[in-house]
Short mmCIF file of C-alpha atoms and ligand atoms in Angstrom, two decimals:
data_model
loop_
_atom_site.label_atom_id
_atom_site.label_comp_id
_atom_site.label_asym_id
_atom_site.label_seq_id
_atom_site.Cartn_x
_atom_site.Cartn_y
_atom_site.Cartn_z
CA UNK A 92 37.98 77.08 55.65
CA UNK A 93 40.52 74.25 55.87
CA UNK A 94 41.86 73.17 59.23
CA UNK A 95 45.36 74.69 58.86
CA UNK A 96 43.93 78.06 57.90
CA UNK A 97 41.47 77.98 60.79
CA UNK A 98 44.23 77.09 63.30
CA UNK A 99 46.38 79.93 61.98
CA UNK A 100 43.51 82.39 62.34
CA UNK A 101 42.83 81.25 65.89
CA UNK A 102 46.49 81.75 66.82
CA UNK A 103 46.42 85.19 65.20
CA UNK A 104 43.37 86.31 67.17
CA UNK A 105 44.71 84.85 70.40
CA UNK A 106 48.00 86.76 70.02
CA UNK A 107 46.24 90.06 69.43
CA UNK A 108 44.00 89.66 72.47
CA UNK A 109 46.95 88.59 74.61
CA UNK A 110 48.90 91.69 73.55
CA UNK A 111 46.08 94.01 74.55
CA UNK A 112 45.41 92.18 77.80
CA UNK A 113 49.14 92.32 78.57
CA UNK A 114 49.08 96.07 78.15
CA UNK A 115 45.91 96.61 80.15
CA UNK A 116 46.59 94.16 82.99
CA UNK A 117 50.35 93.85 83.07
CA UNK A 118 51.51 97.42 82.71
CA UNK A 119 48.60 98.95 84.58
CA UNK A 120 49.20 96.62 87.51
CA UNK A 121 52.78 97.82 87.68
CA UNK A 122 51.56 101.41 87.90
CA UNK A 123 49.18 100.65 90.73
CA UNK A 124 51.43 98.52 92.88
CA UNK A 125 51.35 99.98 96.40
CA UNK A 126 55.06 99.35 96.76
CA UNK A 127 55.77 101.62 93.80
CA UNK A 128 53.39 104.25 95.08
CA UNK A 129 55.19 104.26 98.42
CA UNK A 130 58.47 104.94 96.72
CA UNK A 131 57.26 108.35 95.51
CA UNK A 132 57.58 109.66 99.04
CA UNK A 133 60.25 112.20 99.76
CA UNK A 134 61.87 109.84 102.31
CA UNK A 135 62.29 107.16 99.71
CA UNK A 136 63.83 109.65 97.32
CA UNK A 137 66.32 110.67 99.98
CA UNK A 138 67.13 107.06 100.76
CA UNK A 139 67.86 106.43 97.10
CA UNK A 140 70.08 109.46 96.63
CA UNK A 141 73.30 107.72 97.53
CA UNK A 142 72.39 104.40 96.01
CA UNK A 143 73.74 104.74 92.50
CA UNK A 144 77.08 103.18 93.38
CA UNK A 145 75.94 99.63 94.20
CA UNK A 146 75.24 97.29 91.30
CA UNK A 147 71.55 96.60 90.64
CA UNK A 148 72.57 93.05 89.65
CA UNK A 149 73.30 92.29 93.28
CA UNK A 150 69.93 93.46 94.48
CA UNK A 151 66.98 91.30 95.40
CA UNK A 152 64.26 91.70 92.76
CA UNK A 153 61.85 94.36 93.98
CA UNK A 154 58.76 92.60 92.74
CA UNK A 155 57.58 89.03 92.48
CA UNK A 156 56.54 89.04 88.89
CA UNK A 157 55.36 91.27 86.12
CA UNK A 158 51.72 90.34 86.33
CA UNK A 159 50.97 90.97 89.94
CA UNK A 160 47.44 89.73 90.52
CA UNK A 161 47.39 86.75 92.95
CA UNK A 162 45.62 84.58 90.36
CA UNK A 163 48.34 85.14 87.80
CA UNK A 164 51.12 84.53 90.30
CA UNK A 165 49.51 81.35 91.57
CA UNK A 166 49.20 79.77 88.14
CA UNK A 167 52.51 80.85 86.60
CA UNK A 168 54.06 77.52 85.61
CA UNK A 169 57.47 76.96 87.12
CA UNK A 170 58.90 76.13 83.71
CA UNK A 171 58.30 79.74 82.61
CA UNK A 172 61.02 80.97 84.98
CA UNK A 173 64.45 81.29 83.33
CA UNK A 174 67.03 78.97 84.75
CA UNK A 175 69.47 80.91 86.96
CA UNK A 176 72.36 79.26 85.14
CA UNK A 177 71.24 80.61 81.74
CA UNK A 178 72.37 84.25 81.34
CA UNK A 179 70.14 86.71 79.58
CA UNK A 180 72.69 88.69 77.56
CA UNK A 181 70.17 91.33 76.49
CA UNK A 182 69.27 92.00 80.12
CA UNK A 183 72.96 92.16 81.05
CA UNK A 184 73.47 94.75 78.29
CA UNK A 185 70.54 96.79 79.60
CA UNK A 186 71.87 96.65 83.16
CA UNK A 187 75.25 97.78 81.81
CA UNK A 188 73.60 100.68 79.96
CA UNK A 189 71.81 101.57 83.19
CA UNK A 190 75.10 101.64 85.11
CA UNK A 191 76.72 103.73 82.36
CA UNK A 192 73.76 106.12 82.52
CA UNK A 193 74.35 106.51 86.26
CA UNK A 194 77.60 108.32 85.46
CA UNK A 195 75.68 111.25 83.97
CA UNK A 196 73.01 111.11 86.65
CA UNK A 197 72.44 114.40 88.45
CA UNK A 198 73.91 116.75 85.82
CA UNK A 199 71.14 119.13 84.76
CA UNK A 200 71.29 121.67 81.96
CA UNK A 201 69.23 124.54 83.36
CA UNK A 202 68.91 127.56 81.05
CA UNK A 203 72.08 126.63 79.20
CA UNK A 204 74.19 126.10 82.34
CA UNK A 205 75.26 122.52 83.16
CA UNK A 206 75.19 121.98 86.90
CA UNK A 207 75.57 119.08 89.32
CA UNK A 208 72.34 118.87 91.29
CA UNK A 209 71.75 116.87 94.44
CA UNK A 210 68.46 114.87 94.37
CA UNK A 211 67.56 116.54 97.69
CA UNK A 212 67.20 119.75 95.72
CA UNK A 213 64.11 118.39 93.90
CA UNK A 214 61.19 119.95 95.76
CA UNK A 215 58.00 118.23 94.61
CA UNK A 216 54.98 120.54 94.32
CA UNK A 217 52.17 118.35 93.00
CA UNK A 218 51.02 115.59 90.65
CA UNK A 219 50.76 116.44 86.94
CA UNK A 220 49.78 113.03 85.60
CA UNK A 221 50.50 109.35 85.64
CA UNK A 222 51.02 106.76 82.96
CA UNK A 223 51.61 103.06 82.73
CA UNK A 224 55.26 103.43 83.63
CA UNK A 225 55.37 106.12 86.29
CA UNK A 226 54.22 109.48 87.60
CA UNK A 227 54.91 113.03 86.47
CA UNK A 228 55.07 115.75 89.15
CA UNK A 229 55.75 119.47 89.12
CA UNK A 230 58.86 120.38 91.09
CA UNK A 231 61.11 123.29 91.89
CA UNK A 232 64.81 122.64 91.29
CA UNK A 233 67.22 125.53 91.95
CA UNK A 234 64.43 128.10 91.44
CA UNK A 235 63.39 126.50 88.13
CA UNK A 236 59.90 125.06 87.83
CA UNK A 237 60.01 121.74 85.97
CA UNK A 238 58.17 118.48 85.40
CA UNK A 239 59.81 115.41 86.96
CA UNK A 240 58.85 112.01 85.58
CA UNK A 241 59.60 109.15 87.99
CA UNK A 242 59.71 105.62 86.58
CA UNK A 243 60.16 102.62 88.83
CA UNK A 244 62.65 99.96 87.89
CA UNK A 245 61.79 96.34 88.56
CA UNK A 246 63.23 93.00 87.58
CA UNK A 247 61.39 92.94 84.26
CA UNK A 248 63.48 93.39 81.12
CA UNK A 249 60.75 95.25 79.18
CA UNK A 250 60.37 97.72 82.05
CA UNK A 251 64.11 98.44 82.04
CA UNK A 252 64.14 98.78 78.24
CA UNK A 253 61.29 101.26 78.40
CA UNK A 254 62.97 103.40 81.06
CA UNK A 255 66.30 103.47 79.23
CA UNK A 256 64.63 104.35 75.92
CA UNK A 257 62.76 107.26 77.49
CA UNK A 258 65.96 108.59 79.11
CA UNK A 259 68.10 108.08 75.98
CA UNK A 260 65.67 109.62 73.50
CA UNK A 261 64.71 112.57 75.73
CA UNK A 262 68.44 113.36 76.12
CA UNK A 263 69.04 113.12 72.35
CA UNK A 264 66.22 115.37 71.17
CA UNK A 265 66.50 119.04 70.43
CA UNK A 266 63.34 120.22 68.70
CA UNK A 267 60.83 123.01 69.46
CA UNK A 268 58.12 120.36 69.03
CA UNK A 269 59.46 117.93 71.65
CA UNK A 270 59.43 118.53 75.40
CA UNK A 271 62.98 119.55 76.44
CA UNK A 272 64.88 117.36 78.89
CA UNK A 273 67.14 119.07 81.45
CA UNK A 274 68.77 115.83 82.59
CA UNK A 275 68.02 112.84 84.77
CA UNK A 276 68.71 111.05 88.04
CA UNK A 277 69.24 107.30 88.21
CA UNK A 278 68.79 105.35 91.43
CA UNK A 279 68.78 101.63 92.18
CA UNK A 280 65.05 101.27 91.87
CA UNK A 281 63.90 104.36 89.99
CA UNK A 282 64.80 106.98 87.40
CA UNK A 283 63.76 110.62 87.35
CA UNK A 284 63.72 112.64 84.14
CA UNK A 285 63.64 116.42 84.69
CA UNK A 286 61.93 118.21 81.82
CA UNK A 287 60.27 121.39 80.66
CA UNK A 288 56.90 121.81 82.36
CA UNK A 289 53.85 121.96 80.09
CA UNK A 290 50.35 123.14 80.99
CA UNK A 291 48.12 120.21 79.92
CA UNK A 292 47.91 117.27 77.56
CA UNK A 293 45.21 116.92 74.86
CA UNK A 294 43.53 114.12 76.83
CA UNK A 295 43.00 116.37 79.86
CA UNK A 296 41.80 119.22 77.68
CA UNK A 297 39.29 116.95 75.94
CA UNK A 298 37.92 115.78 79.29
CA UNK A 299 37.57 119.36 80.53
CA UNK A 300 35.79 120.35 77.30
CA UNK A 301 33.44 117.35 77.38
CA UNK A 302 32.38 117.74 81.02
CA UNK A 303 31.93 121.53 80.72
CA UNK A 304 29.92 121.07 77.49
CA UNK A 305 32.24 123.37 75.50
CA UNK A 306 32.99 123.03 71.77
CA UNK A 307 35.54 120.36 70.94
CA UNK A 308 38.94 121.33 69.48
CA UNK A 309 38.40 123.81 66.62
CA UNK A 310 39.92 123.07 63.21
CA UNK A 311 42.65 125.72 63.55
CA UNK A 312 43.89 124.14 66.81
CA UNK A 313 43.85 120.72 65.09
CA UNK A 314 45.94 122.35 62.32
CA UNK A 315 48.55 123.50 64.82
CA UNK A 316 48.59 120.04 66.46
CA UNK A 317 49.09 118.39 63.06
CA UNK A 318 51.86 120.85 62.14
CA UNK A 319 53.71 120.42 65.47
CA UNK A 320 53.30 116.63 65.71
CA UNK A 321 54.38 115.95 62.12
CA UNK A 322 57.34 118.32 62.49
CA UNK A 323 58.38 116.45 65.66
CA UNK A 324 57.89 113.00 64.11
CA UNK A 325 59.76 113.98 60.94
CA UNK A 326 62.62 115.34 63.10
CA UNK A 327 62.78 112.07 65.05
CA UNK A 328 62.87 110.05 61.83
CA UNK A 329 65.32 112.17 59.85
CA UNK A 330 67.77 113.12 62.60
CA UNK A 331 67.70 110.07 64.85
CA UNK A 332 65.95 107.25 62.90
CA UNK A 333 63.38 107.03 65.67
CA UNK A 334 59.72 106.02 65.38
CA UNK A 335 57.50 107.22 68.27
CA UNK A 336 54.90 104.37 68.29
CA UNK A 337 52.71 105.85 71.03
CA UNK A 338 50.93 108.84 69.51
CA UNK A 339 47.70 109.47 71.44
CA UNK A 340 46.00 112.46 73.13
CA UNK A 341 47.87 112.08 76.44
CA UNK A 342 51.27 112.34 74.74
CA UNK A 343 50.60 115.68 73.00
CA UNK A 344 51.08 118.61 75.39
CA UNK A 345 50.26 122.34 75.35
CA UNK A 346 52.07 125.12 77.17
CA UNK A 347 50.40 128.40 78.24
CA UNK A 348 51.82 130.17 75.18
CA UNK A 349 50.05 127.79 72.80
CA UNK A 350 53.15 125.73 71.89
CA UNK A 351 52.40 122.07 71.21
CA UNK A 352 54.96 119.34 71.93
CA UNK A 353 55.32 115.56 71.99
CA UNK A 354 56.43 113.59 75.04
CA UNK A 355 56.84 109.97 76.22
CA UNK A 356 59.42 107.95 74.31
CA UNK A 357 59.17 104.82 76.46
CA UNK A 358 58.08 102.61 73.61
CA UNK A 359 59.75 104.46 70.76
CA UNK A 360 62.06 102.43 68.58
CA UNK A 361 65.16 102.83 66.50
CA UNK A 362 64.62 101.94 62.86
CA UNK A 363 66.77 99.97 60.49
CA UNK A 364 66.08 100.42 56.74
CA UNK A 365 63.30 102.88 57.77
CA UNK A 366 61.42 99.98 59.34
CA UNK A 367 60.78 99.14 62.96
CA UNK A 368 61.43 95.49 63.74
CA UNK A 369 60.22 95.45 67.30
CA UNK A 370 56.88 94.17 68.54
CA UNK A 371 56.83 96.56 71.54
CA UNK A 372 53.36 97.30 72.82
CA UNK A 373 51.71 100.62 72.09
CA UNK A 374 48.18 101.64 72.93
CA UNK A 375 45.97 99.27 70.86
CA UNK A 376 43.03 101.66 70.22
CA UNK A 377 45.46 104.04 68.46
CA UNK A 378 47.48 101.35 66.68
CA UNK A 379 47.44 101.20 62.89
CA UNK A 380 45.81 98.18 61.19
CA UNK A 381 49.19 96.80 60.08
CA UNK A 382 50.37 96.72 63.73
CA UNK A 383 47.39 94.61 64.70
CA UNK A 384 48.00 91.97 62.06
CA UNK A 385 50.26 89.11 62.98
CA UNK A 386 51.98 88.91 59.58
CA UNK A 387 53.06 92.58 59.61
CA UNK A 388 53.18 93.68 63.25
CA UNK A 389 56.91 93.07 63.59
CA UNK A 390 57.77 95.20 60.52
CA UNK A 391 56.18 98.60 60.06
CA UNK A 392 57.28 102.16 59.40
CA UNK A 393 56.45 105.75 60.37
CA UNK A 394 53.11 105.55 58.54
CA UNK A 395 51.81 103.70 61.63
CA UNK A 396 52.33 106.93 63.60
CA UNK A 397 50.50 108.84 60.82
CA UNK A 398 47.45 106.61 61.50
CA UNK A 399 47.68 107.17 65.30
CA UNK A 400 47.87 110.93 64.75
CA UNK A 401 44.81 110.72 62.47
CA UNK A 402 42.78 108.85 65.13
CA UNK A 403 43.95 111.31 67.81
CA UNK A 404 42.97 114.40 65.78
CA UNK A 405 39.63 112.84 64.78
CA UNK A 406 38.89 112.28 68.48
CA UNK A 407 39.90 115.81 69.49
CA UNK A 408 37.67 117.56 66.96
CA UNK A 409 34.62 115.31 67.37
CA UNK A 410 34.93 114.21 71.01
CA UNK A 411 34.46 110.64 69.80
CA UNK A 412 36.75 107.67 69.30
CA UNK A 413 35.88 106.59 65.74
CA UNK A 414 35.39 102.86 66.44
CA UNK A 415 32.81 101.19 68.69
CA UNK A 416 34.26 100.55 72.16
CA UNK A 417 31.18 99.36 74.00
CA UNK A 418 31.67 95.88 72.57
CA UNK A 419 34.42 93.42 73.44
CA UNK A 420 37.92 94.95 73.05
CA UNK A 421 38.73 92.17 70.65
CA UNK A 422 35.96 93.27 68.26
CA UNK A 423 37.32 96.82 68.14
CA UNK A 424 40.75 95.58 67.09
CA UNK A 425 39.20 93.29 64.49
CA UNK A 426 37.24 96.20 62.97
CA UNK A 427 40.40 98.34 62.80
CA UNK A 428 42.47 95.54 61.28
CA UNK A 429 39.86 94.55 58.66
CA UNK A 430 40.86 96.38 55.47
CA UNK A 431 37.48 95.62 53.91
CA UNK A 432 35.66 97.79 56.47
CA UNK A 433 35.70 101.56 55.79
CA UNK A 434 38.06 104.01 57.50
CA UNK A 435 36.65 106.74 59.71
CA UNK A 436 36.16 110.06 57.91
CA UNK A 437 35.11 113.56 58.95
CA UNK A 438 32.94 113.55 55.81
CA UNK A 439 30.39 111.57 57.80
CA UNK A 440 30.50 114.02 60.72
CA UNK A 441 27.15 115.79 60.94
CA UNK A 442 27.33 117.94 64.07
CA UNK A 443 30.31 120.14 63.07
CA UNK A 444 31.57 121.36 59.73
CA UNK A 445 35.18 121.19 58.63
CA UNK A 446 37.04 122.53 55.60
CA UNK A 447 37.43 120.16 52.60
CA UNK A 448 41.22 120.49 52.99
CA UNK A 449 41.13 119.26 56.60
CA UNK A 450 38.76 116.40 55.71
CA UNK A 451 41.04 115.32 52.85
CA UNK A 452 44.17 115.54 55.02
CA UNK A 453 42.65 113.36 57.74
CA UNK A 454 41.35 110.88 55.14
CA UNK A 455 44.94 110.47 53.91
CA UNK A 456 46.18 109.82 57.46
CA UNK A 457 43.42 107.27 58.06
CA UNK A 458 43.91 105.09 54.99
CA UNK A 459 43.72 101.56 56.31
CA UNK A 460 46.06 100.09 53.74
CA UNK A 461 49.52 101.26 54.80
CA UNK A 462 50.71 101.23 51.15
CA UNK A 463 48.20 104.00 50.37
CA UNK A 464 48.94 106.06 53.50
CA UNK A 465 51.37 108.98 52.93
CA UNK A 466 54.68 109.49 54.74
CA UNK A 467 55.60 112.74 56.52
CA UNK A 468 57.26 114.37 53.52
CA UNK A 469 54.09 113.94 51.41
CA UNK A 470 51.88 115.23 54.24
CA UNK A 471 54.16 118.23 54.63
CA UNK A 472 53.37 119.25 51.07
CA UNK A 473 49.61 119.13 51.66
CA UNK A 474 47.90 122.55 51.73
CA UNK A 475 46.32 121.85 55.12
CA UNK A 476 49.78 121.34 56.67
CA UNK A 477 51.22 124.35 54.82
CA UNK A 478 48.45 126.60 56.16
CA UNK A 479 49.93 126.12 59.65
CA UNK A 480 53.58 126.32 58.63
CA UNK A 481 55.03 129.62 59.96
CA UNK A 482 57.14 129.77 56.77
CA UNK A 483 53.97 129.90 54.67
CA UNK A 484 52.16 133.20 53.98
CA UNK A 485 48.74 131.73 54.73
CA UNK A 486 49.59 131.17 58.38
CA UNK A 487 50.19 134.89 58.90
CA UNK A 488 47.06 135.69 56.89
CA UNK A 489 45.10 133.56 59.35
CA UNK A 490 46.59 135.52 62.24
CA UNK A 491 45.76 138.93 60.71
CA UNK A 492 42.19 137.95 59.83
CA UNK A 493 41.54 137.39 63.51
CA UNK A 494 43.70 140.32 64.61
CA UNK A 495 45.28 138.04 67.17
CA UNK A 496 48.91 137.28 67.88
CA UNK A 497 48.43 133.86 69.35
CA UNK A 498 45.08 132.26 68.73
CA UNK A 499 46.08 128.86 70.11
CA UNK A 500 47.18 130.35 73.44
CA UNK A 501 43.93 132.33 73.64
CA UNK A 502 41.84 129.25 72.87
CA UNK A 503 43.81 127.17 75.42
CA UNK A 504 43.57 129.75 78.21
CA UNK A 505 39.86 130.22 77.53
CA UNK A 506 39.25 126.45 77.91
CA UNK A 507 41.23 126.41 81.17
CA UNK A 508 39.24 129.39 82.48
CA UNK A 509 35.83 127.97 81.54
CA UNK A 510 36.37 124.37 82.72
CA UNK A 511 37.22 122.61 85.98
CA UNK A 512 40.53 120.98 86.97
CA UNK A 513 38.75 118.01 88.57
CA UNK A 514 37.19 117.15 85.17
CA UNK A 515 40.65 116.17 83.92
CA UNK A 516 40.32 112.91 85.82
CA UNK A 517 36.79 112.00 84.67
CA UNK A 518 36.74 109.71 81.65
CA UNK A 519 34.62 110.33 78.56
CA UNK A 520 32.13 107.64 77.44
CA UNK A 521 33.06 105.58 74.35
CA UNK A 522 36.63 106.87 74.43
CA UNK A 523 39.68 104.72 75.27
CA UNK A 524 40.71 105.20 78.89
CA UNK A 525 44.47 105.12 78.51
CA UNK A 526 45.71 106.87 81.65
N1 ATP B 143 56.49 117.79 80.73
C1 ATP B 143 55.26 117.66 81.22
N2 ATP B 143 54.62 118.73 81.73
C2 ATP B 143 53.37 118.61 82.23
N3 ATP B 143 52.68 117.45 82.27
C3 ATP B 143 53.27 116.35 81.79
C4 ATP B 143 54.59 116.39 81.24
N4 ATP B 143 54.90 115.14 80.82
C5 ATP B 143 53.84 114.37 81.10
N5 ATP B 143 52.86 115.07 81.68
C6 ATP B 143 51.55 114.57 82.13
O1 ATP B 143 51.72 113.28 82.70
C7 ATP B 143 50.96 112.30 81.98
C8 ATP B 143 51.70 110.97 81.95
O2 ATP B 143 52.99 111.13 81.38
P1 ATP B 143 53.67 110.04 80.46
O3 ATP B 143 52.74 109.76 79.35
O4 ATP B 143 55.00 110.50 80.03
O5 ATP B 143 53.79 108.77 81.37
P2 ATP B 143 53.85 107.26 80.90
O6 ATP B 143 53.97 106.41 82.08
O7 ATP B 143 54.93 107.12 79.89
O8 ATP B 143 52.40 107.07 80.21
P3 ATP B 143 51.85 106.14 79.08
O9 ATP B 143 52.90 105.28 78.56
O10 ATP B 143 50.72 105.40 79.70
O11 ATP B 143 51.40 107.09 78.01
C9 ATP B 143 50.73 112.94 80.60
O12 ATP B 143 49.58 112.45 80.00
C10 ATP B 143 50.62 114.41 80.95
O13 ATP B 143 49.30 114.73 81.33
#
């Protein structure tokens, strides 16, 4: 290998590792900062209620830096700090969008009625989950049970971008396969999105199943997940030119009636020419090979989400992440990105049997070479997808065979009954720990 080629390869590898480390250290640190945790208290919420009028630009930054470990702070070179005289126009635009958003803050659409709600009327009941950007809690607002996602604003531009994207996209969407937003509240240092409450995400369900030694997701549930997720992703693409970019088990939710919906648009992107041009971080273990390669990671399309859905479904039906994780993280990404190494396939699965249609469908989703991977419209013509389409006769046949009106709801409620809530927090070996 000549020297130029070797140097290029080294830079490539270094960038990939830095991206993953950034996600794991940087964003996770933000989630765990005690200062942020404190601000979830009811007192803090009340303090913030009247704070939307003052400009966030005149505030002191509420954190010292994005990477918050003392080591990282100590060694941040001074030259990395932007000069105060140089204006960051993108950040100014984001702050402006934030202030504009404040105008609609507090107007909730509850059961078709738009109403001005005071933040004091949010009565938190308990924690539903937490992610890299905030916490989700159940709450009662004017007699309506809802999920309230609180995201903390800091001085970091990426953090602000992420919050605004989540708010904007949640407000735009109107699909039975996407969690409904009722509205939001914007404060100086945090944002709350009020949304439809769901019963559990696939990640929690998988943990319950694993620790209670139950059977992993059956094929028919995987079929409903595929149908709902692809319908949601196709809606986002066709109606709003949006690519999700963060498909993984924790972002696919079930309600008690067996409905399956997508959530979390914090790192979604708007596409131009059907391509995404942003390098925003996603969750590396679920990222498509083309997103892990330096030459292509700034230009990719919806087929990257098809890959992430394939990995997610593979994991749900087998209980296993299909790549080795017990090695260095870097090695996992290299195996995914190497097109010469084979893709995972349910064909090789020995402990459970799946229909040839399902195996073929997942093989299509998991084609490493993006040029060979189908887009949504092609997947929607596949017989496995059509079997779960309510407009197709086969779906109803499936229901009658089992003499059951809602098999997914029955399966879901049975898992909840036979497993323990505390298992939702226990990780599964050899599976990415993303929340
Ligand atoms: N509407 C909802 N109803 C019930 N639970 C929810 C709802 N939305 C989210 N959750 C729970 O909260 C968890 C975290 O939510 P979310 O993924 O939106 O946060 P996040 O900070 O954007 O996370 P990350 O980016 O790490 O995926 C979810 O995995 C899910 O378990």
